[in-house]
Short mmCIF file of C-alpha atoms and ligand atoms in Angstrom, two decimals:
data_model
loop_
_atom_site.label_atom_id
_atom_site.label_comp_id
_atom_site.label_asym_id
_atom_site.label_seq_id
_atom_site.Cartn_x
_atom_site.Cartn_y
_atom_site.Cartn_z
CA UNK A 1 245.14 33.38 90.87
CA UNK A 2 245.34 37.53 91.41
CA UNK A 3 248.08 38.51 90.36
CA UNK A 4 247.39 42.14 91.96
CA UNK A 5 247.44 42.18 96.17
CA UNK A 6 243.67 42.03 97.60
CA UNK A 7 242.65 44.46 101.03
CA UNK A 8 243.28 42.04 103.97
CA UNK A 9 239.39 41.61 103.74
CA UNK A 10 240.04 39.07 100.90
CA UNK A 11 238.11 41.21 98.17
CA UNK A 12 237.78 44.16 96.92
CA UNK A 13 233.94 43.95 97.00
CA UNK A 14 234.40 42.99 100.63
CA UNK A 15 237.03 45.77 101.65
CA UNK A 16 233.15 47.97 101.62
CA UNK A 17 230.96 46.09 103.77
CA UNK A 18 228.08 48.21 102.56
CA UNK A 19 227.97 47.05 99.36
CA UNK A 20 227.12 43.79 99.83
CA UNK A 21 228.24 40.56 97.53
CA UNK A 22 224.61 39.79 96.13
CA UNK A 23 223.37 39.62 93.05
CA UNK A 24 221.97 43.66 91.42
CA UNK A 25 218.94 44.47 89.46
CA UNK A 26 219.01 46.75 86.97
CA UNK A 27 215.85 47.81 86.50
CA UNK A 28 217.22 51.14 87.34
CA UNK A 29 218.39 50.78 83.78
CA UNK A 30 215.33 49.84 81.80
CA UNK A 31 212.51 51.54 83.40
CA UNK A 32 211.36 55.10 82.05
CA UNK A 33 209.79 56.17 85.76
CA UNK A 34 213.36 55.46 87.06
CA UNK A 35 214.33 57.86 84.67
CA UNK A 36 212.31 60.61 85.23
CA UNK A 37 213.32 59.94 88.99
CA UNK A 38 217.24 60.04 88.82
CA UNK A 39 216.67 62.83 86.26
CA UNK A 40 215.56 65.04 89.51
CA UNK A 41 217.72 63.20 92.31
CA UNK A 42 220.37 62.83 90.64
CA UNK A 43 221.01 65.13 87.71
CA UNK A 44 219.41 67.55 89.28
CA UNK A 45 221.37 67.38 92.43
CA UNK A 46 225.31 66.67 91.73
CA UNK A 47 227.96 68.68 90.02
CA UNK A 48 228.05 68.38 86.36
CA UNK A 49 231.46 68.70 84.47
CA UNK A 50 230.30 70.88 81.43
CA UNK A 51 233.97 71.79 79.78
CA UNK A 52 237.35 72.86 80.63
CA UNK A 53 238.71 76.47 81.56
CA UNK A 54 240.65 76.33 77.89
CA UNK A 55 237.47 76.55 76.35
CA UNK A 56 236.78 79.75 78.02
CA UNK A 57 240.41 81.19 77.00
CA UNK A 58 240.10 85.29 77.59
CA UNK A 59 237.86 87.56 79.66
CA UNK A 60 234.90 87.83 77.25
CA UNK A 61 234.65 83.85 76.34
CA UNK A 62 231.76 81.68 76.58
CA UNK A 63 230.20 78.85 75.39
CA UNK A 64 226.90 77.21 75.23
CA UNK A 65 226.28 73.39 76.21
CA UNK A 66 223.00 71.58 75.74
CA UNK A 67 221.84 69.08 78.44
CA UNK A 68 219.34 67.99 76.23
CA UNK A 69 218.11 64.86 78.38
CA UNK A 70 217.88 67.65 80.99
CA UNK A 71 215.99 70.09 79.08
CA UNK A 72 218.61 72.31 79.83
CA UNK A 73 220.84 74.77 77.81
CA UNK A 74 223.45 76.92 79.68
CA UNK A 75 225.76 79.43 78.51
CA UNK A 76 229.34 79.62 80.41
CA UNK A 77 231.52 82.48 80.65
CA UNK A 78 234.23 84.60 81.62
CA UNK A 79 232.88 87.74 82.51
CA UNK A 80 235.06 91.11 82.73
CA UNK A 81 236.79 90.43 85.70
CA UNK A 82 237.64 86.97 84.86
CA UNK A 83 235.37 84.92 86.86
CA UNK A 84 233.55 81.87 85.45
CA UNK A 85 229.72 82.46 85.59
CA UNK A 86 226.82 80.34 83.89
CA UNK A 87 223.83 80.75 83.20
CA UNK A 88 220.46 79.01 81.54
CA UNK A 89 220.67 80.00 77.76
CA UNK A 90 217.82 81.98 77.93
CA UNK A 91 216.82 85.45 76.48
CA UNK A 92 214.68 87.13 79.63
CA UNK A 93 212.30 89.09 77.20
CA UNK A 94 210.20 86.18 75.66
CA UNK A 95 212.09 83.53 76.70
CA UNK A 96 214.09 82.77 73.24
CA UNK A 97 217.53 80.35 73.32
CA UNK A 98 220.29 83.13 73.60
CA UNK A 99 223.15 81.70 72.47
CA UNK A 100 223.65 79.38 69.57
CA UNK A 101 224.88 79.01 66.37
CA UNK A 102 223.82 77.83 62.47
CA UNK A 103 220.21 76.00 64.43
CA UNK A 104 218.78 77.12 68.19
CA UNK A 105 219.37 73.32 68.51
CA UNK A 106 223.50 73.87 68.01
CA UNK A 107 226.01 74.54 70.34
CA UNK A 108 227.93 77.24 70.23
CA UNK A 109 231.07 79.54 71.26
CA UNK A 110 233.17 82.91 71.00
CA UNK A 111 234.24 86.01 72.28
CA UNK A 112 232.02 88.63 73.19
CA UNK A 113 231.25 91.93 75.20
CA UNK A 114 228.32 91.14 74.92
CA UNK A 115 225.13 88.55 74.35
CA UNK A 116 222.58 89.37 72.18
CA UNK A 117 219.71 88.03 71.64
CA UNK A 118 218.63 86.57 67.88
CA UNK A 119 214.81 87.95 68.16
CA UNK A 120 214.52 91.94 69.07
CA UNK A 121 217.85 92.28 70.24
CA UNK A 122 218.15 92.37 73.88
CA UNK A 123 221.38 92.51 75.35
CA UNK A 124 223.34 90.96 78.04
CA UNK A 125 226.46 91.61 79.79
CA UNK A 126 228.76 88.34 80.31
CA UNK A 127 228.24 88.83 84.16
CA UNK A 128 224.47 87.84 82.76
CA UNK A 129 223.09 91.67 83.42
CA UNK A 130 220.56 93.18 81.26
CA UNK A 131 222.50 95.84 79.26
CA UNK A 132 219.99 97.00 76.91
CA UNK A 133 216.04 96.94 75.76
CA UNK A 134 215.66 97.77 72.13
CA UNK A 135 212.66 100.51 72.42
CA UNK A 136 213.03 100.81 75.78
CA UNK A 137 210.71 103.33 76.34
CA UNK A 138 207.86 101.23 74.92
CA UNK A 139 207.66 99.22 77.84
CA UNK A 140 206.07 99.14 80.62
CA UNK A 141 207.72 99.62 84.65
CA UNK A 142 210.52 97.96 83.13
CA UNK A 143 213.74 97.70 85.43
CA UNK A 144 216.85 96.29 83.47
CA UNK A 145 218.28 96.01 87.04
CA UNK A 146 215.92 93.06 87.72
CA UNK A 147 216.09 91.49 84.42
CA UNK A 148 219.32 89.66 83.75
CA UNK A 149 219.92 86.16 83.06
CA UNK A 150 218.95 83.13 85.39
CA UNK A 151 221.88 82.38 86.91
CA UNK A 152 223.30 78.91 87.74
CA UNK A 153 226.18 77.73 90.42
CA UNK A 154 229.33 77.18 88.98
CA UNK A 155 232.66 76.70 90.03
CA UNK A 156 236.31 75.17 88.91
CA UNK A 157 238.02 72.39 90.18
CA UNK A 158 241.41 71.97 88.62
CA UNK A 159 240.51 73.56 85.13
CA UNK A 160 237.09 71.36 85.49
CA UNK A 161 234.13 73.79 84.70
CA UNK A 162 231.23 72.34 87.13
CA UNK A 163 227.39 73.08 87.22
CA UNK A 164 224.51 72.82 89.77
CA UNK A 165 221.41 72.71 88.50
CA UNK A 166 220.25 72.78 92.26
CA UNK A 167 218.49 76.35 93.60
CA UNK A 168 220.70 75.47 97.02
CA UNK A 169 223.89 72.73 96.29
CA UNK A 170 223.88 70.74 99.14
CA UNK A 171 227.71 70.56 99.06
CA UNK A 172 230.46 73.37 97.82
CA UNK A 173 232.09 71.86 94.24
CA UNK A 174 235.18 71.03 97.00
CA UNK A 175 232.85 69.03 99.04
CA UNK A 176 231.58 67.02 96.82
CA UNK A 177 234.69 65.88 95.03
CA UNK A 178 235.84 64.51 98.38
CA UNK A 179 239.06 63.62 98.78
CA UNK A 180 240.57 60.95 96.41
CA UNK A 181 239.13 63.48 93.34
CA UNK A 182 240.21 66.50 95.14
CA UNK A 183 243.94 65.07 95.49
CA UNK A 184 244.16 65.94 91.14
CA UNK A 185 244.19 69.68 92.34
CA UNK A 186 247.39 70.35 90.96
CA UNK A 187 247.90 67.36 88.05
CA UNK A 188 248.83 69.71 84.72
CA UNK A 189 245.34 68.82 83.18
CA UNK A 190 246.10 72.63 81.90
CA UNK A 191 249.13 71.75 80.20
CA UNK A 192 247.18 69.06 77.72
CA UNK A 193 245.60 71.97 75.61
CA UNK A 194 245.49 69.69 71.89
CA UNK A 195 242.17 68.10 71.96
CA UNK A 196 240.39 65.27 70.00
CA UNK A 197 236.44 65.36 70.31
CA UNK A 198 233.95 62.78 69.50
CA UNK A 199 230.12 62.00 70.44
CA UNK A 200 227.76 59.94 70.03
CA UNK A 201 223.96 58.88 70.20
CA UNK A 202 223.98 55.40 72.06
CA UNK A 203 220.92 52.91 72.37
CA UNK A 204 221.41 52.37 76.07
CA UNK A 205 220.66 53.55 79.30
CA UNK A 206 223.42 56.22 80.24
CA UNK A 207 224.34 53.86 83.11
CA UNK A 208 225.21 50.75 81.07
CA UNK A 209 228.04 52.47 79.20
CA UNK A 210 229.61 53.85 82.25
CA UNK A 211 229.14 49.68 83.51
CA UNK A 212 231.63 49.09 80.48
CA UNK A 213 234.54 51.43 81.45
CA UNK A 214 234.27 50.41 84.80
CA UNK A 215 234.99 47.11 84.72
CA UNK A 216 238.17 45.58 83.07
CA UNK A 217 236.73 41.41 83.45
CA UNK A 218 235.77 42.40 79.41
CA UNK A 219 238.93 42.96 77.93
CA UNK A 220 240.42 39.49 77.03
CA UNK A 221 236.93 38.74 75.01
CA UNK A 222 235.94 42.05 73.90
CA UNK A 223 239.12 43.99 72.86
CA UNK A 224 241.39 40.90 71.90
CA UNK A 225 243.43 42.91 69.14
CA UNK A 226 244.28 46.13 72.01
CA UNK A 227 246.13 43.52 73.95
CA UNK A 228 248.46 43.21 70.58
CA UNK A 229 249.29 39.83 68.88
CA UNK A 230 251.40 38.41 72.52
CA UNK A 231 251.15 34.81 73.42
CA UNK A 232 248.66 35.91 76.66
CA UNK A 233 246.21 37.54 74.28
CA UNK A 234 245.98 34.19 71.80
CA UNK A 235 245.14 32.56 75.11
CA UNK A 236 240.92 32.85 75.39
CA UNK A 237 241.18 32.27 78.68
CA UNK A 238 243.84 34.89 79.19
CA UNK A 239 242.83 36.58 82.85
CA UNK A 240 243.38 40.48 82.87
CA UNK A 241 243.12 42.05 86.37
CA UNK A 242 243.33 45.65 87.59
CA UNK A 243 245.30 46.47 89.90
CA UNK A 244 243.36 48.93 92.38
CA UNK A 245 240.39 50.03 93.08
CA UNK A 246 238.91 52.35 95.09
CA UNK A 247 235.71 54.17 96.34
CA UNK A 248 235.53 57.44 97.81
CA UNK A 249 231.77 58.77 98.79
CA UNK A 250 229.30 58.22 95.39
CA UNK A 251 232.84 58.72 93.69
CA UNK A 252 234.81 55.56 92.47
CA UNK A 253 238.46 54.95 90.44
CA UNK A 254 240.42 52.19 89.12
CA UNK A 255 244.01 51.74 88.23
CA UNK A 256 245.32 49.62 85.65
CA UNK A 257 248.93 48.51 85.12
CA UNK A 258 250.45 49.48 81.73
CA UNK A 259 251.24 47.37 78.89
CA UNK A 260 254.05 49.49 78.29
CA UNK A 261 254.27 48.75 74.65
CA UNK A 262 257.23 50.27 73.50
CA UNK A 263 259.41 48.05 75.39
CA UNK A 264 257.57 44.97 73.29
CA UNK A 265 259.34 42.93 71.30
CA UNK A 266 258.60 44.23 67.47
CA UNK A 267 256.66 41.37 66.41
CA UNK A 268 254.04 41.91 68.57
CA UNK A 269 253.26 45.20 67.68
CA UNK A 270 250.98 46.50 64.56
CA UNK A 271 252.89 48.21 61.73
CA UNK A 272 251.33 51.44 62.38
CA UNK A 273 252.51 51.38 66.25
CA UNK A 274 255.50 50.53 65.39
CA UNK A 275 255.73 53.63 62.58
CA UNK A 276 253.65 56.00 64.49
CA UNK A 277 255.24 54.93 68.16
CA UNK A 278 251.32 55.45 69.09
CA UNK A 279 248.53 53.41 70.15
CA UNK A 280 245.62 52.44 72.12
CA UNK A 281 247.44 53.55 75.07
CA UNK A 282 248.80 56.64 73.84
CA UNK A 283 251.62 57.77 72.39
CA UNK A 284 255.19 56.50 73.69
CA UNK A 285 257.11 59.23 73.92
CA UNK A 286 255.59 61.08 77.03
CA UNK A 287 256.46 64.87 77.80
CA UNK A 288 258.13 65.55 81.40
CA UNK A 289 255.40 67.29 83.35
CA UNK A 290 257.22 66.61 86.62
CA UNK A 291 255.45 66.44 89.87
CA UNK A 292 252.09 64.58 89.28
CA UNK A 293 249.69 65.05 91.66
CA UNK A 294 246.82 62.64 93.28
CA UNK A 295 247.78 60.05 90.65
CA UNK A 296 248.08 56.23 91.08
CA UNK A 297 247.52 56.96 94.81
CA UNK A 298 247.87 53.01 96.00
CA UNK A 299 251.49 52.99 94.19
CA UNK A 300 251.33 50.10 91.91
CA UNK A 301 254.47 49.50 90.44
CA UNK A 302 254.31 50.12 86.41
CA UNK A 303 251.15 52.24 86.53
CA UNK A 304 249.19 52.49 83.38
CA UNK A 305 246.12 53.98 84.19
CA UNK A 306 243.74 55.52 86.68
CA UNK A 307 240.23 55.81 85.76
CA UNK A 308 238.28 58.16 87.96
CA UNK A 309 234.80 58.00 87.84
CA UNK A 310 233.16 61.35 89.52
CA UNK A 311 229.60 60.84 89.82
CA UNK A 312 227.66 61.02 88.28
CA UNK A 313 228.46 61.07 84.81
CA UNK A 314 232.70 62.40 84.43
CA UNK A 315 235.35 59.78 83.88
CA UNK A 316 238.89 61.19 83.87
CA UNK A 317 241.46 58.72 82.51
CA UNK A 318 245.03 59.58 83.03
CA UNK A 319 247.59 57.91 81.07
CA UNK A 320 250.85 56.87 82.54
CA UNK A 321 252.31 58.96 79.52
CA UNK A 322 251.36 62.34 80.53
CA UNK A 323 248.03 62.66 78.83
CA UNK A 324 244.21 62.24 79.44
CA UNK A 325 240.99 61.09 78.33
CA UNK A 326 237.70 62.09 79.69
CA UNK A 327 233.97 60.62 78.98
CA UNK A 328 230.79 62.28 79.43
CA UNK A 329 226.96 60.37 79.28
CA UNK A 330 224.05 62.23 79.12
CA UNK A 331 221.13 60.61 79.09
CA UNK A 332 218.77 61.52 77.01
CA UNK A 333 215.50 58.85 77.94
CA UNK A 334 215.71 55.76 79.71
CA UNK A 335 217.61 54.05 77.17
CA UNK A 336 218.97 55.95 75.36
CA UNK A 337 221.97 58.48 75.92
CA UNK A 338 224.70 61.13 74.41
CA UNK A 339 228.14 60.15 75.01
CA UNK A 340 231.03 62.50 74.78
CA UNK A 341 235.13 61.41 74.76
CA UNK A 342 237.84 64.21 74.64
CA UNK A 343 241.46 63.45 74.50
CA UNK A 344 243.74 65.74 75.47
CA UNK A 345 247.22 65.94 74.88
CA UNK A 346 250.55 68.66 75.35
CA UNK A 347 250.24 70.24 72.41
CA UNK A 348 252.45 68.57 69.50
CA UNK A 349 255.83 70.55 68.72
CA UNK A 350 256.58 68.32 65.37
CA UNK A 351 254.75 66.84 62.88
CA UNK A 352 256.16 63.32 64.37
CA UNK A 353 254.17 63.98 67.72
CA UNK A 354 251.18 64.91 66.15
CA UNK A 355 250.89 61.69 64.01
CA UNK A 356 251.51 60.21 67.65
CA UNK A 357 248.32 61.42 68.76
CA UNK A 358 246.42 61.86 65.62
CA UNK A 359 247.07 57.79 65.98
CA UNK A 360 245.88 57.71 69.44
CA UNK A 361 242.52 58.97 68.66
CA UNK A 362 241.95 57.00 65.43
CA UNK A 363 242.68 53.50 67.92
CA UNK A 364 240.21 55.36 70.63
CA UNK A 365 237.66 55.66 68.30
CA UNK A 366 237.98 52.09 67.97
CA UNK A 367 238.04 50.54 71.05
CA UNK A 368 234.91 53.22 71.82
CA UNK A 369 233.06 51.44 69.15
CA UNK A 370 234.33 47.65 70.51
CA UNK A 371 232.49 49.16 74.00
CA UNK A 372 229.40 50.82 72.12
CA UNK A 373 229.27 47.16 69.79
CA UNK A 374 227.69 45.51 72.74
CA UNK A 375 225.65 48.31 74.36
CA UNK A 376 222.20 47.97 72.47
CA UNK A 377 222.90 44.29 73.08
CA UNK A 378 223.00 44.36 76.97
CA UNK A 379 219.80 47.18 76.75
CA UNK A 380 217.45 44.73 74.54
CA UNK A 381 218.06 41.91 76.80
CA UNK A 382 217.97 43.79 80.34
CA UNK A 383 213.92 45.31 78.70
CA UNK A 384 213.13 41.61 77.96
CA UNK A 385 213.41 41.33 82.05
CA UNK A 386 213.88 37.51 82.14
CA UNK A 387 215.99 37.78 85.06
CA UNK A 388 215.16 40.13 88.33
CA UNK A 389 218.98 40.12 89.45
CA UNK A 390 222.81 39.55 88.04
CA UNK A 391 225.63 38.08 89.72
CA UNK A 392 228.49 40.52 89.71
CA UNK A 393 232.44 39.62 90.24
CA UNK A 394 234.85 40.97 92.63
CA UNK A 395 236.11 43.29 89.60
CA UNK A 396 232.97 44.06 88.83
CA UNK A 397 232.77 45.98 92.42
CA UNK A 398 232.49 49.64 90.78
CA UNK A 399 229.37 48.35 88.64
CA UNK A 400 227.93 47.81 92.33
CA UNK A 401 228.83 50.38 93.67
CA UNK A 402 227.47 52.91 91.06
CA UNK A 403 224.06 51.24 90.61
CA UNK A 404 223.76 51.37 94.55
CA UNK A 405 224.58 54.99 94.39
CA UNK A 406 222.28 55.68 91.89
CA UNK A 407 219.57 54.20 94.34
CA UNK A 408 220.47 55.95 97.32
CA UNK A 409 219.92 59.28 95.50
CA UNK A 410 217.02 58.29 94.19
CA UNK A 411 215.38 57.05 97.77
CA UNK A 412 216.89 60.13 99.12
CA UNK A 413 215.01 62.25 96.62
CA UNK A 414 211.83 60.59 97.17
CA UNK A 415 211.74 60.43 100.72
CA UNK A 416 212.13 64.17 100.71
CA UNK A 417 209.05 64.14 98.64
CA UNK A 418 207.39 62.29 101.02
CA UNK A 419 206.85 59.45 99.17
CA UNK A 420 208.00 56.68 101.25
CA UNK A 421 211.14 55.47 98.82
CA UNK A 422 208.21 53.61 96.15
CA UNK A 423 209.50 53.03 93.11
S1 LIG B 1 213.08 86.98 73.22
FE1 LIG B 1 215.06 87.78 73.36
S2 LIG B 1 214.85 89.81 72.80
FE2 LIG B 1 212.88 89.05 72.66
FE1 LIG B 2 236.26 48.25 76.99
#
């Protein structure tokens, strides 16, 4: 029985008529023409979270990020003046990779007046003008004026870097975030400055990761030990249920109530929790940020976590103990992808609070690699194509929602092309 109240509709999958209750192909996930497809319509198309506006911390900053699936590079910065420009990572002369560091294939970052490039030392302002020609005079007609750097759209939503890969955005950054993302303006995401990194090179379609974080129906089986030694978890048929979800344009969240485990009992906690007062959902002692904006916005009563998924490829989780999470997928071929997790947290102020987090990341590492475990699994038996559709729960209504989105963009996209929506 659900524990958490249903829309008056009866469902959640059913509270959005559109999406249907059917069973979903995925052959969006397995085939390498889809690929090459949503590469254009969709990642081609959307706003693309490439960092934070720490990571750009004085006038002069920048920083490189490689989109390799993309066959992009881009350099972002903070010019003079302060604004936040990017641009493709590439030298205008002959086309060399600007900015990068130890191998062109590396990412890189710093504090510059200037850009230079590696090969005969051209030079570019951080607004992306041409500054200087080395042997200028050997050239022909040459007008630094019309030879900066390509520029690409950018813009900041709530310390959020964005990109548009798009010669013409068909929405402002604001537009596209809609409302139910756009209500974070204002959450102290600029407060969490201590950051834990990690990435990885998955065996699966970029799309079937972000499946796994959007759905909770795997918990109980998968991640047995996060739900601690209680007597619900020794249960296999233990149910866990979210509490909310909710879809806003291509953009989707879900909240989960917390398992609040420092008011457990001690003997169902792990040593280390116990010692560290840390664990897979963050540390326990949570700083007083006061006023927290667009969070848990149906109200559910012992909030834990909201997950918001902003298409395409940005999750932001926010913790009910004033910290966040956020997952990146790139895809890099049709089944294969780059996944990146950063934790952030309010920066430590004793050594005690920084084993709290230092813990936090070691249990997210492992829970990422309970998620990852099946990943290569789900990919090998999707390409054996046995079946042409799935059946998909009520909680599994994000999963639908996504792989419809990804669809729509992609018929879009082709149907521009004139192509009729074949696939
Ligand atoms: S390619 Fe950059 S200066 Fe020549
Ligand atoms: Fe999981």
């Amino acid at each position: 029985m659900a524990r958490f109240p249903r829309p008056p509709e009866g469902t959640w999958t059913e509270h959005y008529p559109g999406l249907g209750t059917g069973p979903v192909a995925f052959e969006d996930s397995v085939s390498p023409a889809f690929y090459e497809l949503e590469r254009e319509a969709v990642f081609k198309r959307a706003w693309l979270n490439v960092g934070r506006l720490e990571q750009l911390p004085r006038n002069g900053s920048y920083f490189s990020k490689n989109l390799p699936g993309l066959r992009v590079s881009l350099v972002v910065t903070r010019d003079r003046d302060g604004r936040v420009r990017a641009f493709h990572n590439v030298c205008r002369h002959r086309g060399n990779k600007l900015v990068w560091e130890g191998t062109p294939r590396d990412e890189a970052r710093g504090n510059a007046r200037q850009l230079v490039c590696k090969y005969h030392d051209w030079r570019y302002g951080l607004d992306g003008a041409c500054r200087y020609v080395h042997q200028e005079g050997e050239f022909f007609d040459i007008d630094k004026g019309k030879l900066g750097l390509a520029p690409v759209h950018c813009d900041v939503f709530a310390g959020f870097v964005f990109v548009n890969l798009d010669r013409e955005p068909r929405w402002t950054l604001r537009e596209y975030l809609g409302p139910m993302v756009g209500a974070l303006d204002g959450y102290p995401f600029d407060r969490m400055t201590e950051r834990y990194s990690f990435r990885a090179e998955n065996d699966s379609n970029w799309k079937i990761f972000i499946d796994a974080f959007q759905e909770y129906y795997h918990v109980p089986p998968l991640h047995t030990h996060q739900l601690g030694p209680t007597p619900e978890a020794q249960n296999p048929e233990y149910e866990f249920e979210a509490a909310h979800y909710q879809i806003d344009g291509p953009h989707r969240m879900v909240t989960t109530s917390g398992t609040h485990k420092h008011r457990w009992p001690a003997e169902h906690l792990y040593p280390a929790e116990a010692l560290t007062r840390s664990g897979s959902t963050g540390p326990w002692d949570a700083p007083d940020l006061g006023e927290l904006p667009g969070v848990n916005p149906s109200g559910v009563e012992r909030w834990g976590i909201d997950n918001f998924q902003v298409f395409p490829n940005l999750e932001i989780l926010i913790y009910e103990r004033n910290w966040f999470v956020t997952y990146r997928y790139w895809p890099t071929s049709h089944n294969t992808h780059v996944f990146e997790g950063d934790l952030h947290f309010v920066p430590a102020t004793c050594a005690r609070e920084r084993l709290a987090h230092e813990y936090a990341a070691l249990t997210f590492k492992e829970y990422g690699l309970q998620d990852c475990g099946t990943l290569d699994g789900t990919q090998m038996g999707l390409e054996q194509r046995v079946f042409d559709e799935f059946p998909l729960g009520d909680q599994e209504i994000l999963v639908r929602q996504f792989h419809k989105t990804v669809g729509e963009w992609v018929d879009a996209y082709e149907r521009e092309r004139g192509e009729g929506g074949k696939r």
